[in-house]
Amino acid sequence: MRSTQGLRSVARKYGERRTERACETALRLGARSYKPVERMLKLGRETMPLYGDEPSERAPITHGNVRGPGYFN
């Protein structure tokens, strides 16, 4: 019951949308109380990707100083 009351007060302070995202992240991490949710919201980390959620490939760097793999062969 206390966790529910804590989440309601956190949602009033930070907004329902952000709190919902933080709750989803906390559940994926195994957290079961409102304190980790509150901490995530305070630090603004509810939108950060979790380990393993990052894209597998990054866009290549393109500018005049990058020589590419053909330069070294």
Short mmCIF file of C-alpha atoms in Angstrom, two decimals:
data_model
loop_
_atom_site.label_atom_id
_atom_site.label_comp_id
_atom_site.label_asym_id
_atom_site.label_seq_id
_atom_site.Cartn_x
_atom_site.Cartn_y
_atom_site.Cartn_z
CA MET A 1 0.00 0.00 0.00
CA ARG A 2 2.85 2.39 0.84
CA SER A 3 4.53 1.77 -2.50
CA THR A 4 1.31 2.68 -4.26
CA GLN A 5 1.03 5.90 -2.29
CA GLY A 6 4.68 6.66 -3.02
CA LEU A 7 4.19 6.12 -6.75
CA ARG A 8 1.15 8.38 -6.75
CA SER A 9 3.10 11.20 -5.12
CA VAL A 10 6.00 10.67 -7.54
CA ALA A 11 3.56 10.76 -10.50
CA ARG A 12 2.12 14.05 -9.27
CA LYS A 13 5.61 15.53 -9.04
CA TYR A 14 7.15 14.21 -12.30
CA GLY A 15 4.12 13.45 -14.46
CA GLU A 16 2.34 10.23 -15.32
CA ARG A 17 4.12 9.57 -18.61
CA ARG A 18 7.64 9.80 -17.14
CA THR A 19 6.60 7.78 -14.08
CA GLU A 20 5.17 5.03 -16.26
CA ARG A 21 8.45 4.79 -18.23
CA ALA A 22 10.44 4.68 -15.01
CA CYS A 23 8.16 1.94 -13.64
CA GLU A 24 8.67 -0.17 -16.76
CA THR A 25 12.44 0.21 -16.46
CA ALA A 26 12.38 -0.54 -12.73
CA LEU A 27 10.38 -3.72 -13.31
CA ARG A 28 12.86 -4.87 -15.96
CA LEU A 29 15.64 -4.32 -13.44
CA GLY A 30 13.79 -6.23 -10.72
CA ALA A 31 12.93 -3.28 -8.47
CA ARG A 32 9.75 -3.68 -6.45
CA SER A 33 9.42 -0.40 -4.54
CA TYR A 34 8.93 3.24 -5.48
CA LYS A 35 12.37 4.41 -4.35
CA PRO A 36 14.24 3.25 -7.51
CA VAL A 37 11.51 4.83 -9.62
CA GLU A 38 11.85 8.11 -7.74
CA ARG A 39 15.64 8.00 -8.08
CA MET A 40 15.42 7.39 -11.85
CA LEU A 41 13.07 10.32 -12.26
CA LYS A 42 15.19 12.60 -10.11
CA LEU A 43 18.26 11.81 -12.24
CA GLY A 44 16.34 11.81 -15.54
CA ARG A 45 17.32 8.24 -16.40
CA GLU A 46 13.94 6.79 -17.25
CA THR A 47 14.60 7.20 -20.98
CA MET A 48 18.15 5.82 -21.05
CA PRO A 49 18.46 2.48 -22.86
CA LEU A 50 19.26 -0.55 -20.76
CA TYR A 51 22.24 -2.77 -21.47
CA GLY A 52 21.39 -4.87 -24.50
CA ASP A 53 18.82 -2.38 -25.82
CA GLU A 54 21.39 -0.30 -27.68
CA PRO A 55 21.42 -0.48 -31.47
CA SER A 56 23.85 -3.13 -32.71
CA GLU A 57 25.39 -0.95 -35.39
CA ARG A 58 26.26 2.71 -35.34
CA ALA A 59 26.21 5.08 -38.26
CA PRO A 60 29.63 5.50 -39.89
CA ILE A 61 31.56 8.69 -39.24
CA THR A 62 31.78 10.76 -42.39
CA HIS A 63 33.99 13.82 -42.66
CA GLY A 64 37.18 14.85 -44.47
CA ASN A 65 39.65 13.44 -41.92
CA VAL A 66 38.41 9.85 -41.98
CA ARG A 67 40.46 7.76 -44.41
CA GLY A 68 38.56 4.47 -44.25
CA PRO A 69 39.78 0.87 -44.46
CA GLY A 70 41.09 1.22 -48.05
CA TYR A 71 43.75 3.71 -46.94
CA PHE A 72 45.54 1.20 -44.71
CA ASN A 73 45.64 -1.73 -47.14
#
